[in-house]
PDB file of C-alpha atoms in Angstrom:
ATOM      1  CA  MET A  10      -4.422  68.265 116.293  1.00  0.00           C
ATOM      2  CA  ASP A  11      -0.781  69.334 116.370  1.00  0.00           C
ATOM      3  CA  THR A  12       0.859  69.748 112.979  1.00  0.00           C
ATOM      4  CA  ASP A  13       4.323  70.095 114.545  1.00  0.00           C
ATOM      5  CA  PRO A  14       5.622  66.595 115.449  1.00  0.00           C
ATOM      6  CA  GLU A  15       8.048  67.972 118.031  1.00  0.00           C
ATOM      7  CA  LEU A  16       5.291  69.940 119.776  1.00  0.00           C
ATOM      8  CA  HIS A  17       3.094  66.845 119.716  1.00  0.00           C
ATOM      9  CA  ARG A  18       5.891  64.818 121.343  1.00  0.00           C
ATOM     10  CA  ARG A  19       6.494  67.475 124.003  1.00  0.00           C
ATOM     11  CA  ARG A  20       2.790  67.681 124.830  1.00  0.00           C
ATOM     12  CA  ALA A  21       2.477  63.893 125.043  1.00  0.00           C
ATOM     13  CA  SER A  22       5.411  63.665 127.470  1.00  0.00           C
ATOM     14  CA  SER A  23       4.529  66.701 129.615  1.00  0.00           C
ATOM     15  CA  PHE A  24       2.335  65.025 132.223  1.00  0.00           C
ATOM     16  CA  GLY A  25       4.880  63.190 134.370  1.00  0.00           C
ATOM     17  CA  SER A  26       5.947  66.275 136.314  1.00  0.00           C
ATOM     18  CA  GLN A  27       2.325  66.763 137.384  1.00  0.00           C
ATOM     19  CA  ALA A  28       1.440  63.120 138.074  1.00  0.00           C
ATOM     20  CA  ALA A  29       0.057  63.711 141.576  1.00  0.00           C
ATOM     21  CA  ALA A  30      -2.041  66.695 140.445  1.00  0.00           C
ATOM     22  CA  TYR A  31      -3.272  64.719 137.430  1.00  0.00           C
ATOM     23  CA  ALA A  32      -4.412  61.898 139.713  1.00  0.00           C
ATOM     24  CA  GLU A  33      -6.121  64.288 142.120  1.00  0.00           C
ATOM     25  CA  PHE A  34      -7.855  66.732 139.783  1.00  0.00           C
ATOM     26  CA  ARG A  35      -8.577  65.094 136.427  1.00  0.00           C
ATOM     27  CA  PRO A  36     -12.162  63.832 136.041  1.00  0.00           C
ATOM     28  CA  ASP A  37     -13.105  60.198 136.423  1.00  0.00           C
ATOM     29  CA  TYR A  38     -14.947  58.105 133.818  1.00  0.00           C
ATOM     30  CA  PRO A  39     -18.636  57.271 134.283  1.00  0.00           C
ATOM     31  CA  VAL A  40     -19.554  53.630 134.834  1.00  0.00           C
ATOM     32  CA  ALA A  41     -22.041  53.718 131.943  1.00  0.00           C
ATOM     33  CA  ALA A  42     -19.288  54.778 129.527  1.00  0.00           C
ATOM     34  CA  VAL A  43     -16.960  52.000 130.631  1.00  0.00           C
ATOM     35  CA  ARG A  44     -19.718  49.394 130.388  1.00  0.00           C
ATOM     36  CA  TRP A  45     -20.692  50.528 126.887  1.00  0.00           C
ATOM     37  CA  ALA A  46     -17.066  50.398 125.761  1.00  0.00           C
ATOM     38  CA  LEU A  47     -16.848  46.792 126.962  1.00  0.00           C
ATOM     39  CA  GLU A  48     -20.308  45.700 125.803  1.00  0.00           C
ATOM     40  CA  PRO A  49     -19.010  43.535 122.898  1.00  0.00           C
ATOM     41  CA  VAL A  50     -17.071  41.329 125.357  1.00  0.00           C
ATOM     42  CA  ALA A  51     -19.468  41.551 128.326  1.00  0.00           C
ATOM     43  CA  ASP A  52     -20.536  37.916 127.898  1.00  0.00           C
ATOM     44  CA  ARG A  53     -17.000  36.598 128.387  1.00  0.00           C
ATOM     45  CA  GLY A  54     -16.530  34.973 131.753  1.00  0.00           C
ATOM     46  CA  ASP A  55     -13.470  36.806 133.072  1.00  0.00           C
ATOM     47  CA  PRO A  56     -12.454  39.386 130.465  1.00  0.00           C
ATOM     48  CA  HIS A  57      -8.914  40.695 130.650  1.00  0.00           C
ATOM     49  CA  VAL A  58      -8.836  44.449 129.956  1.00  0.00           C
ATOM     50  CA  LEU A  59      -5.751  46.457 129.032  1.00  0.00           C
ATOM     51  CA  ASP A  60      -5.711  50.138 129.994  1.00  0.00           C
ATOM     52  CA  LEU A  61      -3.318  51.496 127.383  1.00  0.00           C
ATOM     53  CA  ALA A  62      -1.440  54.720 128.146  1.00  0.00           C
ATOM     54  CA  ALA A  63      -3.024  54.391 131.569  1.00  0.00           C
ATOM     55  CA  GLY A  64      -1.434  57.480 133.085  1.00  0.00           C
ATOM     56  CA  THR A  65      -2.092  57.591 136.816  1.00  0.00           C
ATOM     57  CA  GLY A  66      -4.862  55.016 136.545  1.00  0.00           C
ATOM     58  CA  LYS A  67      -8.022  57.130 136.300  1.00  0.00           C
ATOM     59  CA  LEU A  68      -9.600  54.631 133.887  1.00  0.00           C
ATOM     60  CA  THR A  69      -7.878  51.639 135.486  1.00  0.00           C
ATOM     61  CA  ALA A  70      -9.626  52.453 138.755  1.00  0.00           C
ATOM     62  CA  ALA A  71     -13.000  52.337 137.002  1.00  0.00           C
ATOM     63  CA  LEU A  72     -12.165  48.900 135.603  1.00  0.00           C
ATOM     64  CA  VAL A  73     -11.134  47.611 139.024  1.00  0.00           C
ATOM     65  CA  ALA A  74     -14.317  49.010 140.574  1.00  0.00           C
ATOM     66  CA  GLU A  75     -16.290  46.959 138.039  1.00  0.00           C
ATOM     67  CA  GLY A  76     -14.490  43.830 139.224  1.00  0.00           C
ATOM     68  CA  LEU A  77     -12.562  43.414 135.977  1.00  0.00           C
ATOM     69  CA  ARG A  78      -9.133  41.888 135.563  1.00  0.00           C
ATOM     70  CA  ALA A  79      -7.003  44.819 134.419  1.00  0.00           C
ATOM     71  CA  THR A  80      -3.458  45.400 133.242  1.00  0.00           C
ATOM     72  CA  ALA A  81      -2.034  48.889 132.782  1.00  0.00           C
ATOM     73  CA  VAL A  82       0.602  49.966 130.272  1.00  0.00           C
ATOM     74  CA  GLU A  83       2.125  53.449 130.594  1.00  0.00           C
ATOM     75  CA  PRO A  84       5.409  54.891 129.234  1.00  0.00           C
ATOM     76  CA  ASP A  85       5.989  57.665 131.795  1.00  0.00           C
ATOM     77  CA  PRO A  86       7.693  56.444 135.001  1.00  0.00           C
ATOM     78  CA  ALA A  87       6.207  59.165 137.227  1.00  0.00           C
ATOM     79  CA  MET A  88       2.675  58.467 136.013  1.00  0.00           C
ATOM     80  CA  ARG A  89       3.264  54.730 136.383  1.00  0.00           C
ATOM     81  CA  ALA A  90       4.545  55.206 139.948  1.00  0.00           C
ATOM     82  CA  GLU A  91       1.400  57.138 140.878  1.00  0.00           C
ATOM     83  CA  LEU A  92      -0.750  54.349 139.409  1.00  0.00           C
ATOM     84  CA  ARG A  93       1.148  51.733 141.420  1.00  0.00           C
ATOM     85  CA  ARG A  94       0.729  53.813 144.586  1.00  0.00           C
ATOM     86  CA  THR A  95      -3.059  53.970 144.282  1.00  0.00           C
ATOM     87  CA  LEU A  96      -3.653  50.582 142.608  1.00  0.00           C
ATOM     88  CA  PRO A  97      -0.881  48.314 143.934  1.00  0.00           C
ATOM     89  CA  ASP A  98      -2.610  45.095 142.869  1.00  0.00           C
ATOM     90  CA  VAL A  99      -2.815  46.058 139.171  1.00  0.00           C
ATOM     91  CA  PRO A 100       0.131  45.046 136.956  1.00  0.00           C
ATOM     92  CA  ALA A 101       1.605  48.313 135.628  1.00  0.00           C
ATOM     93  CA  LEU A 102       4.030  47.779 132.753  1.00  0.00           C
ATOM     94  CA  GLU A 103       6.280  50.112 130.832  1.00  0.00           C
ATOM     95  CA  GLY A 104       5.261  50.327 127.194  1.00  0.00           C
ATOM     96  CA  THR A 105       3.529  52.298 124.474  1.00  0.00           C
ATOM     97  CA  ALA A 106       0.606  51.846 122.101  1.00  0.00           C
ATOM     98  CA  GLU A 107       3.098  51.113 119.339  1.00  0.00           C
ATOM     99  CA  ARG A 108       4.956  48.516 121.419  1.00  0.00           C
ATOM    100  CA  ILE A 109       2.714  46.748 123.929  1.00  0.00           C
ATOM    101  CA  PRO A 110       4.593  44.414 126.319  1.00  0.00           C
ATOM    102  CA  LEU A 111       1.974  41.621 126.191  1.00  0.00           C
ATOM    103  CA  PRO A 112       1.733  38.346 124.234  1.00  0.00           C
ATOM    104  CA  ASP A 113      -0.396  37.854 121.130  1.00  0.00           C
ATOM    105  CA  GLY A 114      -4.102  37.322 121.820  1.00  0.00           C
ATOM    106  CA  SER A 115      -3.785  37.941 125.556  1.00  0.00           C
ATOM    107  CA  VAL A 116      -6.564  40.482 126.248  1.00  0.00           C
ATOM    108  CA  ASP A 117     -10.261  40.800 125.468  1.00  0.00           C
ATOM    109  CA  ALA A 118     -10.363  44.599 125.375  1.00  0.00           C
ATOM    110  CA  VAL A 119      -7.989  47.536 125.016  1.00  0.00           C
ATOM    111  CA  LEU A 120      -9.201  50.845 126.451  1.00  0.00           C
ATOM    112  CA  ALA A 121      -7.414  54.197 126.336  1.00  0.00           C
ATOM    113  CA  GLY A 122      -8.625  57.130 128.403  1.00  0.00           C
ATOM    114  CA  GLN A 123      -7.743  60.630 127.182  1.00  0.00           C
ATOM    115  CA  ALA A 124      -4.862  59.122 125.201  1.00  0.00           C
ATOM    116  CA  PHE A 125      -5.682  57.844 121.714  1.00  0.00           C
ATOM    117  CA  HIS A 126      -4.862  61.195 120.105  1.00  0.00           C
ATOM    118  CA  TRP A 127      -1.235  60.746 121.250  1.00  0.00           C
ATOM    119  CA  PHE A 128      -0.796  57.437 119.372  1.00  0.00           C
ATOM    120  CA  ASP A 129       0.646  56.798 115.924  1.00  0.00           C
ATOM    121  CA  PRO A 130      -2.431  55.067 114.460  1.00  0.00           C
ATOM    122  CA  GLU A 131      -0.573  53.332 111.617  1.00  0.00           C
ATOM    123  CA  ARG A 132       1.521  51.461 114.174  1.00  0.00           C
ATOM    124  CA  ALA A 133      -0.843  51.379 117.150  1.00  0.00           C
ATOM    125  CA  MET A 134      -3.921  49.859 115.530  1.00  0.00           C
ATOM    126  CA  PRO A 135      -2.133  46.712 114.244  1.00  0.00           C
ATOM    127  CA  GLU A 136      -0.280  46.385 117.557  1.00  0.00           C
ATOM    128  CA  ILE A 137      -3.558  46.546 119.469  1.00  0.00           C
ATOM    129  CA  ALA A 138      -5.012  43.943 117.095  1.00  0.00           C
ATOM    130  CA  ARG A 139      -2.022  41.708 117.869  1.00  0.00           C
ATOM    131  CA  VAL A 140      -2.754  41.582 121.620  1.00  0.00           C
ATOM    132  CA  LEU A 141      -6.545  41.267 121.244  1.00  0.00           C
ATOM    133  CA  ARG A 142      -8.332  37.943 121.190  1.00  0.00           C
ATOM    134  CA  PRO A 143     -10.688  37.345 118.221  1.00  0.00           C
ATOM    135  CA  GLY A 144     -13.793  39.495 118.539  1.00  0.00           C
ATOM    136  CA  GLY A 145     -12.098  41.697 121.126  1.00  0.00           C
ATOM    137  CA  VAL A 146     -12.835  45.403 121.401  1.00  0.00           C
ATOM    138  CA  VAL A 147     -10.739  48.567 121.330  1.00  0.00           C
ATOM    139  CA  ALA A 148     -12.164  51.797 122.735  1.00  0.00           C
ATOM    140  CA  GLY A 149     -11.057  55.368 123.291  1.00  0.00           C
ATOM    141  CA  LEU A 150     -12.641  57.534 125.986  1.00  0.00           C
ATOM    142  CA  TRP A 151     -12.362  61.330 126.256  1.00  0.00           C
ATOM    143  CA  ASN A 152     -13.744  63.741 128.848  1.00  0.00           C
ATOM    144  CA  GLN A 153     -14.672  67.252 127.745  1.00  0.00           C
ATOM    145  CA  GLY A 154     -16.845  70.134 128.912  1.00  0.00           C
ATOM    146  CA  ASP A 155     -20.547  70.123 128.079  1.00  0.00           C
ATOM    147  CA  HIS A 156     -20.671  73.061 125.655  1.00  0.00           C
ATOM    148  CA  GLU A 157     -24.452  73.254 125.796  1.00  0.00           C
ATOM    149  CA  VAL A 158     -23.963  74.751 129.272  1.00  0.00           C
ATOM    150  CA  ASN A 159     -23.362  78.491 129.035  1.00  0.00           C
ATOM    151  CA  TRP A 160     -20.738  78.884 131.740  1.00  0.00           C
ATOM    152  CA  ILE A 161     -18.712  75.941 130.411  1.00  0.00           C
ATOM    153  CA  ALA A 162     -18.676  77.537 126.957  1.00  0.00           C
ATOM    154  CA  GLY A 163     -17.530  80.759 128.615  1.00  0.00           C
ATOM    155  CA  LEU A 164     -14.734  78.950 130.418  1.00  0.00           C
ATOM    156  CA  ASP A 165     -13.610  77.587 127.061  1.00  0.00           C
ATOM    157  CA  GLN A 166     -13.276  81.161 125.835  1.00  0.00           C
ATOM    158  CA  ILE A 167     -11.151  82.021 128.864  1.00  0.00           C
ATOM    159  CA  THR A 168      -8.811  79.057 128.348  1.00  0.00           C
ATOM    160  CA  ARG A 169      -8.850  79.573 124.555  1.00  0.00           C
ATOM    161  CA  GLY A 170      -8.954  75.828 124.031  1.00  0.00           C
ATOM    162  CA  GLU A 171      -5.928  75.186 126.251  1.00  0.00           C
ATOM    163  CA  ALA A 172      -7.760  72.677 128.446  1.00  0.00           C
ATOM    164  CA  CYS A 173     -10.428  69.984 128.408  1.00  0.00           C
ATOM    165  CA  PHE A 174     -13.213  72.533 128.025  1.00  0.00           C
ATOM    166  CA  ALA A 175     -12.335  72.804 124.344  1.00  0.00           C
ATOM    167  CA  ASP A 176     -14.764  70.947 122.088  1.00  0.00           C
ATOM    168  CA  LEU A 177     -12.841  67.797 121.186  1.00  0.00           C
ATOM    169  CA  SER A 178     -15.542  66.222 119.028  1.00  0.00           C
ATOM    170  CA  ASP A 179     -13.793  66.911 115.734  1.00  0.00           C
ATOM    171  CA  GLU A 180     -10.287  66.474 117.124  1.00  0.00           C
ATOM    172  CA  VAL A 181     -10.315  63.073 118.809  1.00  0.00           C
ATOM    173  CA  GLU A 182     -11.556  59.832 117.405  1.00  0.00           C
ATOM    174  CA  LEU A 183     -10.745  56.174 117.145  1.00  0.00           C
ATOM    175  CA  PRO A 184      -9.197  55.784 113.681  1.00  0.00           C
ATOM    176  CA  ALA A 185     -10.845  53.406 111.234  1.00  0.00           C
ATOM    177  CA  HIS A 186      -8.713  50.392 110.317  1.00  0.00           C
ATOM    178  CA  GLU A 187      -9.228  47.371 108.071  1.00  0.00           C
ATOM    179  CA  GLU A 188      -8.688  44.894 110.912  1.00  0.00           C
ATOM    180  CA  TYR A 189     -11.707  46.247 112.823  1.00  0.00           C
ATOM    181  CA  GLU A 190     -15.435  46.625 112.317  1.00  0.00           C
ATOM    182  CA  PRO A 191     -16.691  50.198 111.776  1.00  0.00           C
ATOM    183  CA  VAL A 192     -16.233  52.553 114.723  1.00  0.00           C
ATOM    184  CA  ARG A 193     -19.276  53.372 116.864  1.00  0.00           C
ATOM    185  CA  ARG A 194     -19.543  56.484 119.075  1.00  0.00           C
ATOM    186  CA  HIS A 195     -21.639  57.285 122.114  1.00  0.00           C
ATOM    187  CA  ARG A 196     -21.743  60.250 124.527  1.00  0.00           C
ATOM    188  CA  PHE A 197     -22.362  60.011 128.252  1.00  0.00           C
ATOM    189  CA  PRO A 198     -23.040  62.728 130.821  1.00  0.00           C
ATOM    190  CA  ASN A 199     -20.308  62.976 133.423  1.00  0.00           C
ATOM    191  CA  ARG A 200     -20.895  65.368 136.323  1.00  0.00           C
ATOM    192  CA  MET A 201     -17.969  66.009 138.668  1.00  0.00           C
ATOM    193  CA  ARG A 202     -17.718  68.136 141.811  1.00  0.00           C
ATOM    194  CA  TYR A 203     -15.003  70.784 142.101  1.00  0.00           C
ATOM    195  CA  THR A 204     -14.131  73.915 144.031  1.00  0.00           C
ATOM    196  CA  ARG A 205     -12.879  77.010 142.217  1.00  0.00           C
ATOM    197  CA  ASP A 206      -9.328  76.169 143.283  1.00  0.00           C
ATOM    198  CA  SER A 207      -9.510  72.495 142.333  1.00  0.00           C
ATOM    199  CA  LEU A 208     -11.084  73.246 138.947  1.00  0.00           C
ATOM    200  CA  THR A 209      -8.325  75.757 138.225  1.00  0.00           C
ATOM    201  CA  ALA A 210      -5.791  73.121 139.311  1.00  0.00           C
ATOM    202  CA  MET A 211      -7.395  70.671 136.881  1.00  0.00           C
ATOM    203  CA  VAL A 212      -7.015  73.169 134.029  1.00  0.00           C
ATOM    204  CA  ALA A 213      -3.332  73.455 134.980  1.00  0.00           C
ATOM    205  CA  THR A 214      -2.755  69.722 134.288  1.00  0.00           C
ATOM    206  CA  HIS A 215      -3.435  70.001 130.548  1.00  0.00           C
ATOM    207  CA  SER A 216      -0.518  69.698 128.176  1.00  0.00           C
ATOM    208  CA  ARG A 217      -0.967  73.035 126.418  1.00  0.00           C
ATOM    209  CA  VAL A 218      -1.000  74.771 129.801  1.00  0.00           C
ATOM    210  CA  LEU A 219       1.987  72.790 131.081  1.00  0.00           C
ATOM    211  CA  LEU A 220       4.084  73.913 128.114  1.00  0.00           C
ATOM    212  CA  LEU A 221       3.300  77.615 128.467  1.00  0.00           C
ATOM    213  CA  PRO A 222       6.056  79.900 129.796  1.00  0.00           C
ATOM    214  CA  GLU A 223       5.671  80.305 133.544  1.00  0.00           C
ATOM    215  CA  ASP A 224       4.366  83.885 133.393  1.00  0.00           C
ATOM    216  CA  GLU A 225       1.804  83.060 130.680  1.00  0.00           C
ATOM    217  CA  ARG A 226       0.631  80.008 132.593  1.00  0.00           C
ATOM    218  CA  ALA A 227       0.174  82.064 135.766  1.00  0.00           C
ATOM    219  CA  GLN A 228      -1.800  84.699 133.852  1.00  0.00           C
ATOM    220  CA  LEU A 229      -4.056  82.077 132.266  1.00  0.00           C
ATOM    221  CA  LEU A 230      -4.798  80.389 135.586  1.00  0.00           C
ATOM    222  CA  ALA A 231      -5.494  83.759 137.202  1.00  0.00           C
ATOM    223  CA  ARG A 232      -8.043  84.474 134.445  1.00  0.00           C
ATOM    224  CA  VAL A 233      -9.672  81.104 135.045  1.00  0.00           C
ATOM    225  CA  LEU A 234      -9.895  81.691 138.796  1.00  0.00           C
ATOM    226  CA  GLY A 235     -11.263  85.199 138.275  1.00  0.00           C
ATOM    227  CA  TYR A 236     -13.895  83.924 135.855  1.00  0.00           C
ATOM    228  CA  LEU A 237     -15.011  81.229 138.293  1.00  0.00           C
ATOM    229  CA  ALA A 238     -15.169  83.759 141.132  1.00  0.00           C
ATOM    230  CA  ALA A 239     -17.559  85.897 139.067  1.00  0.00           C
ATOM    231  CA  ARG A 240     -19.955  83.197 137.822  1.00  0.00           C
ATOM    232  CA  PRO A 241     -23.169  82.545 139.772  1.00  0.00           C
ATOM    233  CA  GLU A 242     -22.906  78.791 139.062  1.00  0.00           C
ATOM    234  CA  THR A 243     -19.600  78.533 140.968  1.00  0.00           C
ATOM    235  CA  GLN A 244     -20.338  80.526 144.092  1.00  0.00           C
ATOM    236  CA  ARG A 245     -20.755  77.577 146.448  1.00  0.00           C
ATOM    237  CA  THR A 246     -17.679  76.120 148.111  1.00  0.00           C
ATOM    238  CA  GLU A 247     -18.186  72.996 145.973  1.00  0.00           C
ATOM    239  CA  PHE A 248     -20.197  72.899 142.763  1.00  0.00           C
ATOM    240  CA  GLU A 249     -21.052  70.496 139.962  1.00  0.00           C
ATOM    241  CA  VAL A 250     -19.188  70.686 136.642  1.00  0.00           C
ATOM    242  CA  PRO A 251     -21.129  69.230 133.677  1.00  0.00           C
ATOM    243  CA  LEU A 252     -18.857  67.182 131.435  1.00  0.00           C
ATOM    244  CA  VAL A 253     -19.429  64.813 128.527  1.00  0.00           C
ATOM    245  CA  THR A 254     -17.535  61.564 128.014  1.00  0.00           C
ATOM    246  CA  LEU A 255     -17.076  60.582 124.369  1.00  0.00           C
ATOM    247  CA  VAL A 256     -16.542  56.878 123.704  1.00  0.00           C
ATOM    248  CA  ASP A 257     -15.467  55.344 120.397  1.00  0.00           C
ATOM    249  CA  ARG A 258     -15.302  51.568 120.088  1.00  0.00           C
ATOM    250  CA  ALA A 259     -14.515  49.029 117.371  1.00  0.00           C
ATOM    251  CA  VAL A 260     -14.561  45.235 117.361  1.00  0.00           C
ATOM    252  CA  LEU A 261     -11.672  43.211 115.966  1.00  0.00           C
ATOM    253  CA  ARG A 262     -12.728  41.268 112.871  1.00  0.00           C
ATOM    254  CA  GLY A 263     -12.453  37.497 112.807  1.00  0.00           C
TER     255      GLY A 263
END
C-alpha cells in the first residue's frame, strides 16, 4: 500500500480521465463471487444493495443482472456519468465511503469492487455500519491475475506490479472492526476474453500506470504489447485471461 498520503490521493482520483476505457476494458465480476458476498442476506425478500465507490458500474451491472435493487455511490463525476450512461435506471449519487449520502439503516449490503483499499477504514467502517440494517453484510471484491499461470506471472514481471496482475493478496483486505463479525475470504476463478490490444488497454487503466510520465507509460505499454505478441498463449485474435476474484465479507453485529 502507498505510504505517501498525497500519492495515495492522486492514485485514487486518477481514474476519471479514463472512465470510458475503464468501463470497456476492466474485468467484470463473476456471478458466484457476487452471490457469495451477499449470502448472509440472501433470504431477505428484496435486499437493497449499495455499490460503494461504484466507478463506472462494473459491479453495479452484476447486481442488476441478478435482479437486485441497487444504488451506486461514486465521488468522481466522470466515472458517475459513465455509470449513468450504461445503467440509467440505477440511482447514482455523489459521495464517498467516509460520507455516504443515504439514511441510517437503509441498505442490506454494501459492496465495493476494486475500491476498499482507497478508503480510510477508521471512518469508512463505522459509516458503512450506519447505513446497514442489522445483520447486513459488507464485502470487498478485487480482481487480480491468476499467478499460478506461468504467462500471467510473466506479465506481472513486465508490468512490475503496476497493474492488476500484481499479487494483491497481502495488499487488499476488508479491515476487521468491532462492529462486525470476523472477516471471511473466498477466491473465485474469473476468466475474461481479451485481444492483445484490449489487454494492453486494460493495463493502461491502472492508477500506477496513469500517473507515470507520458514517455514512461508509453514504454511500459510497448513492453506489455511486445510480451503478449511473443507468448504462445496469446497468439489467437482473442484469448482467455485467467483471473482470480478475491472476496472479503463481514456481517454487521446485532
